[in-house]
């Protein structure tokens, strides 16, 4: 156990294992939610369950070995929703729809870029060049977008030809009522700081639905893992010459890069793992784990793999080393054999988890500077445009272009980095000429 510095961190093997179990229980909802989201693109559900577990296990194990941190990884919430609803189901390039194979190619390239940047000092430059206000607005906007998708999946919000949206009909709509009740349950459990609140909510809704005859329990809860071959290596790089394709790549990279940095710093700060200067030791190893897991996950057939803030639950239980992460990784591998149980979970059972994750992401709005309109307006434009345009990419475009234009015309040219200026020009050209 010398690899994990257990004595140095004043932890113990038992504490680390219990912390790893806690982290797994807290974030295991992804085993239900990720296949439910990605399968709407036409991807094989059974294969997605296995790939979700394998990608999570690999990324988490790499985090343990390369960085010795008690942090788990899995296909990122928000990024999987963007993959399915923002890209595959709603985006067209040159009039043709973007397939899930094309989206996986974008994720692989994003992971490769992340990997290269991690080997250089460019990653620090990229981190510094994107304004804090836009990081906040874009992250919160993705949260609002996810919440909107969750409300739709639950049947709480439905379309209306006159007003675009309206409240769903709860009369005799048991799935919508169950989803709403599950949302309240998750919120209450979260407020009481109950570990695994999201998972408990999903399981309670599924159990009630089974009791009401709305879902059929499987004949067996354990089975031989399904094949992942319908998803492995299914890349389509035919769009690499198109600007819109690189907008997709940039969006995946942007969210993954800053979400990973934020999660690492937040969790490690809470656990006292930052150094005396407030910096993250072994940051390169942690980022490398994320980059490799993203590329491997794309090859296996899932959306971007990233660090999970739910890892803080294991940290709260005393986890301080990579042994916590190893424990979580082992449990993800064990979960592969429970595919029949996962298949019985209905979409309206996972919808409350989407809504709550969105709420968590929107909490970052409290960190905005509301006294500087040149920062506030671009940030909020990005925040609102994501769900209203049903596109995370459009939200990012509005945020960056409005930031550059407003700063330029208010005499704050020094606030505009060269990268922001170039991106603004590219986005304007895309909308005007392409």
Coordinates of C-alpha atoms in Angstrom, one line a residue:
X1 CA 0.0 0.0 0.0
X2 CA 3.0 2.3 -0.2
X3 CA 1.8 3.4 -3.6
X4 CA -1.1 5.1 -2.0
X5 CA 0.7 7.0 0.8
X6 CA -1.8 5.8 3.4
X7 CA 0.4 6.4 6.4
X8 CA 1.6 9.8 5.1
X9 CA -2.0 11.0 4.8
X10 CA -2.9 9.5 8.3
X11 CA -5.6 7.3 6.8
X12 CA -6.1 3.5 6.9
X13 CA -7.0 0.7 4.5
X14 CA -10.4 0.2 6.1
X15 CA -11.2 3.9 5.9
X16 CA -10.1 4.1 2.2
X17 CA -12.2 1.1 1.2
X18 CA -15.3 2.4 3.0
X19 CA -14.7 5.8 1.3
X20 CA -14.5 4.1 -2.0
X21 CA -17.8 2.3 -1.4
X22 CA -19.4 5.6 -0.4
X23 CA -18.2 7.3 -3.6
X24 CA -19.6 4.4 -5.7
X25 CA -23.0 4.5 -4.1
X26 CA -23.2 8.3 -4.5
X27 CA -22.4 8.3 -8.2
X28 CA -23.7 4.9 -9.3
X29 CA -26.8 6.6 -10.7
X30 CA -24.6 7.1 -13.9
X31 CA -25.0 3.4 -14.6
X32 CA -28.7 4.0 -15.1
X33 CA -28.7 7.5 -16.5
X34 CA -25.9 7.4 -19.1
X35 CA -27.3 4.5 -21.1
X36 CA -30.8 6.0 -20.9
X37 CA -29.6 9.3 -22.4
X38 CA -27.1 7.9 -25.1
X39 CA -29.4 5.1 -26.2
X40 CA -31.9 7.7 -27.5
X41 CA -29.4 8.4 -30.3
X42 CA -29.7 4.8 -31.5
X43 CA -26.8 3.3 -29.6
X44 CA -27.3 -0.1 -28.1
X45 CA -28.6 0.2 -24.5
X46 CA -27.1 -3.1 -23.2
X47 CA -23.7 -2.3 -24.6
X48 CA -23.9 1.2 -23.1
X49 CA -24.4 -0.2 -19.6
X50 CA -21.2 -2.3 -19.9
X51 CA -19.2 0.5 -21.6
X52 CA -20.3 3.0 -18.9
X53 CA -19.0 0.7 -16.2
X54 CA -15.8 -0.1 -18.0
X55 CA -15.0 3.5 -18.9
X56 CA -15.7 4.6 -15.3
X57 CA -13.6 1.8 -13.9
X58 CA -10.7 2.6 -16.2
X59 CA -10.7 6.3 -15.6
X60 CA -11.0 5.9 -11.8
X61 CA -8.2 3.3 -11.7
X62 CA -5.9 5.6 -13.8
X63 CA -6.6 8.5 -11.3
X64 CA -5.5 6.2 -8.5
X65 CA -2.3 5.1 -10.3
X66 CA -1.2 8.3 -12.0
X67 CA -2.2 10.8 -9.3
X68 CA -3.0 8.9 -6.1
X69 CA -6.2 10.9 -5.5
X70 CA -9.5 9.6 -4.1
X71 CA -11.4 10.9 -7.1
X72 CA -13.6 8.8 -9.4
X73 CA -14.4 9.3 -13.1
X74 CA -17.3 8.4 -15.3
X75 CA -19.1 9.7 -18.4
X76 CA -20.0 13.3 -17.5
X77 CA -23.5 14.5 -16.9
X78 CA -24.2 17.4 -19.2
X79 CA -21.6 16.2 -21.7
X80 CA -23.7 13.1 -22.3
X81 CA -26.8 15.2 -22.7
X82 CA -25.0 17.5 -25.1
X83 CA -23.8 14.5 -27.0
X84 CA -27.4 13.1 -27.4
X85 CA -29.7 16.1 -27.5
X86 CA -27.4 18.9 -28.5
X87 CA -25.4 17.1 -31.3
X88 CA -26.9 13.9 -32.5
X89 CA -30.6 14.5 -32.3
X90 CA -30.7 18.2 -33.1
X91 CA -27.6 19.3 -35.1
X92 CA -27.1 19.2 -38.8
X93 CA -23.9 20.0 -40.8
X94 CA -24.4 20.8 -44.4
X95 CA -28.0 19.8 -44.1
X96 CA -27.2 16.3 -42.9
X97 CA -27.7 15.0 -39.3
X98 CA -24.7 14.3 -37.1
X99 CA -24.5 10.6 -36.3
X100 CA -23.4 9.2 -32.9
X101 CA -20.4 7.8 -34.7
X102 CA -19.4 11.3 -35.8
X103 CA -20.0 12.6 -32.2
X104 CA -17.7 9.8 -30.8
X105 CA -15.0 10.9 -33.3
X106 CA -15.3 14.5 -31.9
X107 CA -14.9 13.2 -28.3
X108 CA -11.8 11.2 -29.3
X109 CA -10.2 14.2 -30.8
X110 CA -11.2 16.3 -27.8
X111 CA -9.5 13.7 -25.6
X112 CA -6.4 13.8 -27.8
X113 CA -6.2 17.6 -27.6
X114 CA -6.6 17.3 -23.8
X115 CA -3.8 14.8 -23.7
X116 CA -1.4 16.9 -25.7
X117 CA -2.2 20.0 -23.7
X118 CA -1.5 18.1 -20.5
X119 CA 2.0 17.3 -21.7
X120 CA 2.7 21.0 -22.1
X121 CA 2.2 24.3 -20.3
X122 CA -0.4 25.3 -22.8
X123 CA -3.1 24.0 -20.5
X124 CA -2.3 26.8 -18.0
X125 CA -2.5 29.3 -20.8
X126 CA -5.9 28.0 -21.9
X127 CA -7.1 28.0 -18.3
X128 CA -6.2 31.7 -17.9
X129 CA -7.4 33.0 -21.2
X130 CA -11.1 32.1 -20.8
X131 CA -12.8 34.7 -18.5
X132 CA -14.1 33.4 -15.2
X133 CA -17.5 34.9 -15.8
X134 CA -17.9 32.9 -19.0
X135 CA -16.8 29.7 -17.3
X136 CA -19.5 30.3 -14.7
X137 CA -22.2 31.2 -17.2
X138 CA -21.5 28.3 -19.5
X139 CA -21.3 25.7 -16.7
X140 CA -24.6 27.1 -15.3
X141 CA -26.2 27.2 -18.7
X142 CA -25.4 23.5 -19.2
X143 CA -27.1 22.9 -15.9
X144 CA -30.2 24.8 -17.0
X145 CA -30.2 22.8 -20.2
X146 CA -29.9 19.5 -18.3
X147 CA -32.7 20.5 -16.0
X148 CA -34.9 21.4 -19.0
X149 CA -34.2 18.0 -20.5
X150 CA -35.1 16.3 -17.2
X151 CA -38.4 18.1 -17.0
X152 CA -39.2 17.1 -20.5
X153 CA -38.3 13.4 -19.8
X154 CA -40.5 13.4 -16.8
X155 CA -43.5 14.9 -18.7
X156 CA -43.5 17.8 -16.3
X157 CA -42.9 20.2 -19.2
X158 CA -44.4 19.5 -22.6
X159 CA -44.6 21.3 -26.0
X160 CA -47.3 23.8 -26.9
X161 CA -47.8 25.0 -30.5
X162 CA -48.8 28.5 -29.3
X163 CA -46.5 29.2 -26.4
X164 CA -43.8 26.6 -27.2
X165 CA -44.0 25.2 -23.7
X166 CA -46.5 24.5 -21.0
X167 CA -47.0 22.4 -17.8
X168 CA -47.8 18.8 -18.5
X169 CA -51.1 17.2 -17.5
X170 CA -50.7 15.4 -14.2
X171 CA -54.2 14.0 -14.2
X172 CA -53.9 10.2 -14.6
X173 CA -50.3 10.7 -15.6
X174 CA -48.7 8.4 -13.0
X175 CA -45.1 8.5 -14.5
X176 CA -45.1 12.3 -14.2
X177 CA -46.4 12.1 -10.7
X178 CA -43.8 9.5 -9.8
X179 CA -41.0 11.7 -11.3
X180 CA -42.2 14.7 -9.4
X181 CA -42.3 12.8 -6.2
X182 CA -38.9 11.4 -6.8
X183 CA -37.5 14.9 -7.4
X184 CA -38.9 16.0 -4.0
X185 CA -37.5 12.9 -2.3
X186 CA -34.0 13.5 -3.8
X187 CA -34.1 17.2 -2.8
X188 CA -35.1 16.3 0.7
X189 CA -32.5 13.6 1.1
X190 CA -29.9 16.0 -0.3
X191 CA -30.9 18.7 2.1
X192 CA -30.4 16.2 4.9
X193 CA -27.0 15.3 3.5
X194 CA -28.0 11.7 2.9
X195 CA -25.3 9.9 0.9
X196 CA -26.5 8.4 -2.4
X197 CA -29.6 10.6 -2.6
X198 CA -29.8 10.4 -6.4
X199 CA -29.5 6.7 -6.5
X200 CA -32.1 6.3 -3.7
X201 CA -34.5 8.4 -5.6
X202 CA -34.1 6.4 -8.8
X203 CA -34.5 3.1 -7.0
X204 CA -37.6 4.2 -5.1
X205 CA -39.3 5.4 -8.2
X206 CA -38.5 2.2 -10.0
X207 CA -39.7 0.1 -7.1
X208 CA -43.0 2.0 -6.9
X209 CA -43.4 1.7 -10.7
X210 CA -42.8 -2.0 -10.5
X211 CA -45.4 -2.3 -7.7
X212 CA -47.9 -0.5 -9.9
X213 CA -47.2 -2.7 -12.8
X214 CA -45.7 0.1 -14.9
X215 CA -42.4 -1.8 -15.3
X216 CA -41.7 -5.5 -15.5
X217 CA -39.0 -6.9 -13.2
X218 CA -36.4 -9.0 -15.0
X219 CA -36.4 -12.8 -14.6
X220 CA -32.9 -12.5 -13.2
X221 CA -30.9 -9.6 -11.7
X222 CA -27.5 -11.1 -12.7
X223 CA -26.4 -12.1 -16.1
X224 CA -23.4 -12.5 -18.4
X225 CA -22.3 -9.0 -19.5
X226 CA -23.7 -8.1 -23.0
X227 CA -21.2 -7.6 -25.8
X228 CA -19.8 -4.1 -26.4
X229 CA -18.9 -4.8 -30.0
X230 CA -21.9 -2.7 -31.4
X231 CA -20.1 0.4 -30.1
X232 CA -16.4 -0.4 -30.1
X233 CA -14.3 1.7 -32.5
X234 CA -17.3 3.1 -34.4
X235 CA -15.7 6.4 -35.3
X236 CA -16.7 8.5 -38.3
X237 CA -14.2 11.3 -39.1
X238 CA -15.9 12.4 -42.3
X239 CA -16.7 15.9 -40.9
X240 CA -13.2 16.9 -39.7
X241 CA -13.0 19.5 -42.5
X242 CA -16.2 21.3 -41.4
X243 CA -16.1 24.3 -39.0
X244 CA -19.2 23.1 -37.1
X245 CA -17.5 19.8 -36.3
X246 CA -14.7 21.7 -34.6
X247 CA -17.3 23.8 -32.7
X248 CA -18.5 20.4 -31.3
X249 CA -15.0 19.4 -30.4
X250 CA -14.3 22.8 -28.7
X251 CA -17.5 22.5 -26.7
X252 CA -16.7 19.0 -25.5
X253 CA -13.1 20.1 -24.7
X254 CA -14.2 23.4 -23.0
X255 CA -16.6 21.7 -20.6
X256 CA -14.4 18.7 -19.9
X257 CA -11.3 20.8 -19.3
X258 CA -12.7 23.3 -16.9
X259 CA -15.1 20.9 -15.2
X260 CA -12.1 18.6 -14.5
X261 CA -10.0 21.4 -13.1
X262 CA -12.9 22.7 -11.0
X263 CA -13.7 19.2 -9.6
X264 CA -10.1 18.4 -8.8
X265 CA -9.5 21.7 -7.0
X266 CA -12.8 21.6 -5.2
X267 CA -12.5 18.0 -3.9
X268 CA -8.8 18.3 -3.1
X269 CA -9.3 21.5 -1.3
X270 CA -12.0 20.0 0.8
X271 CA -9.8 17.1 1.7
X272 CA -6.7 19.2 2.5
X273 CA -4.7 17.8 -0.4
X274 CA -3.7 21.2 -1.9
X275 CA -0.2 22.4 -1.1
X276 CA 0.7 25.5 0.9
X277 CA 0.3 27.7 -2.1
X278 CA -3.2 26.4 -2.9
X279 CA -2.0 24.5 -5.9
X280 CA -2.8 20.9 -6.9
X281 CA 0.2 18.5 -6.5
X282 CA 0.4 15.8 -9.2
X283 CA -2.1 17.8 -11.3
X284 CA -0.6 16.5 -14.5
X285 CA -1.2 12.9 -13.5
X286 CA -4.9 13.7 -12.7
X287 CA -5.4 15.5 -16.0
X288 CA -3.7 12.7 -17.9
X289 CA -6.1 10.2 -16.3
X290 CA -9.0 12.2 -17.5
X291 CA -7.6 12.6 -21.1
X292 CA -6.7 8.9 -21.5
X293 CA -10.1 7.8 -20.1
X294 CA -11.9 10.1 -22.5
X295 CA -10.1 8.7 -25.5
X296 CA -10.6 5.1 -24.3
X297 CA -14.2 5.8 -23.5
X298 CA -14.8 7.2 -27.0
X299 CA -13.2 4.1 -28.5
X300 CA -15.4 1.8 -26.4
X301 CA -18.5 3.9 -27.2
X302 CA -19.4 6.5 -24.6
X303 CA -19.4 10.3 -24.2
X304 CA -16.7 12.2 -22.4
X305 CA -15.3 10.7 -19.2
X306 CA -14.5 13.2 -16.5
X307 CA -13.9 13.6 -12.8
X308 CA -17.0 13.5 -10.6
X309 CA -17.7 16.0 -7.8
X310 CA -19.6 13.2 -6.1
X311 CA -16.1 12.0 -5.1
X312 CA -16.4 14.5 -2.3
X313 CA -18.8 12.1 -0.5
X314 CA -15.9 9.5 -0.2
X315 CA -13.6 12.3 0.9
X316 CA -16.1 13.2 3.6
X317 CA -15.9 9.6 4.8
X318 CA -12.1 9.9 5.2
X319 CA -10.8 8.9 1.7
X320 CA -7.4 10.5 1.1
X321 CA -5.6 8.3 -1.4
X322 CA -5.9 6.4 -4.6
X323 CA -7.0 3.3 -2.7
X324 CA -10.4 4.9 -2.4
X325 CA -10.5 5.3 -6.2
X326 CA -9.4 1.7 -6.7
X327 CA -12.2 0.5 -4.5
X328 CA -14.7 2.5 -6.6
X329 CA -13.3 1.1 -9.8
X330 CA -13.6 -2.5 -8.6
X331 CA -17.3 -1.9 -7.8
X332 CA -17.9 -0.4 -11.3
X333 CA -16.5 -3.6 -12.8
X334 CA -18.8 -5.7 -10.5
X335 CA -21.8 -3.7 -11.7
X336 CA -21.3 -5.0 -15.2
X337 CA -23.1 -8.2 -14.3
X338 CA -26.3 -6.5 -13.2
X339 CA -27.4 -5.3 -16.7
X340 CA -31.0 -6.8 -16.4
X341 CA -31.6 -4.7 -13.3
X342 CA -30.5 -1.5 -15.1
X343 CA -32.8 -2.2 -18.0
X344 CA -35.9 -2.1 -15.9
X345 CA -35.2 1.5 -14.8
X346 CA -37.7 3.8 -16.7
X347 CA -36.7 7.2 -18.1
X348 CA -39.1 9.0 -15.7
X349 CA -37.1 7.5 -12.8
X350 CA -33.8 9.0 -14.0
X351 CA -35.3 12.4 -15.0
X352 CA -35.2 13.7 -11.4
X353 CA -31.4 12.9 -11.3
X354 CA -31.0 15.0 -14.4
X355 CA -32.9 17.9 -12.8
X356 CA -30.9 17.8 -9.6
X357 CA -27.5 17.6 -11.4
X358 CA -28.6 20.7 -13.4
X359 CA -29.5 22.5 -10.2
X360 CA -26.1 21.7 -8.8
X361 CA -24.4 23.2 -11.9
X362 CA -26.6 26.3 -11.7
X363 CA -25.4 27.0 -8.2
X364 CA -22.2 28.5 -9.7
X365 CA -24.2 31.6 -10.7
X366 CA -23.7 32.9 -7.2
X367 CA -20.0 33.5 -8.0
X368 CA -20.8 36.0 -10.8
X369 CA -19.8 39.6 -10.5
X370 CA -23.2 41.3 -10.7
X371 CA -21.7 44.8 -10.6
X372 CA -19.9 44.5 -13.9
X373 CA -22.3 44.4 -16.8
X374 CA -19.6 43.7 -19.3
X375 CA -19.0 40.4 -17.6
X376 CA -22.5 39.7 -16.4
X377 CA -24.4 40.1 -19.7
X378 CA -22.3 37.8 -21.9
X379 CA -22.3 35.2 -19.1
X380 CA -26.1 35.3 -18.8
X381 CA -26.6 35.3 -22.6
X382 CA -24.7 32.0 -22.7
X383 CA -26.7 30.8 -19.8
X384 CA -30.1 31.5 -21.3
X385 CA -29.4 30.6 -24.9
X386 CA -28.4 27.0 -24.2
X387 CA -31.9 25.8 -23.3
X388 CA -33.8 28.4 -25.4
X389 CA -31.8 27.4 -28.6
X390 CA -31.6 23.8 -27.4
X391 CA -27.9 23.9 -28.1
X392 CA -24.9 24.2 -25.8
X393 CA -22.8 25.2 -28.7
X394 CA -25.1 28.1 -29.5
X395 CA -24.9 29.3 -25.9
X396 CA -21.1 29.3 -26.0
X397 CA -21.1 31.2 -29.3
X398 CA -23.4 33.9 -27.8
X399 CA -21.3 34.1 -24.7
X400 CA -18.0 34.5 -26.4
X401 CA -19.1 36.9 -29.2
X402 CA -21.1 39.1 -26.9
X403 CA -18.2 39.2 -24.5
X404 CA -15.7 40.4 -27.1
X405 CA -18.1 42.9 -28.7
X406 CA -19.2 44.5 -25.4
X407 CA -15.7 44.7 -24.0
X408 CA -14.4 46.2 -27.3
X409 CA -17.1 48.9 -27.4
X410 CA -16.8 49.8 -23.8
X411 CA -13.1 50.4 -24.0
X412 CA -12.0 47.3 -22.1
X413 CA -9.9 45.9 -24.8
X414 CA -7.3 44.6 -22.3
X415 CA -9.8 42.1 -21.1
X416 CA -10.0 40.4 -24.5
X417 CA -7.4 37.7 -25.0
X418 CA -6.2 36.8 -28.5
X419 CA -7.9 33.4 -28.2
X420 CA -11.3 35.0 -27.3
X421 CA -10.9 37.4 -30.3
X422 CA -10.1 34.6 -32.7
X423 CA -13.1 32.5 -31.5
X424 CA -15.5 35.5 -31.8
X425 CA -14.4 36.1 -35.4
X426 CA -14.8 32.4 -36.3
X427 CA -18.3 32.2 -34.7
X428 CA -19.5 35.4 -36.4
X429 CA -18.1 34.1 -39.8
X430 CA -19.8 30.8 -39.2
X431 CA -23.2 32.4 -38.7
X432 CA -22.9 34.9 -41.5
X433 CA -21.2 33.0 -44.3
X434 CA -21.8 29.3 -43.6

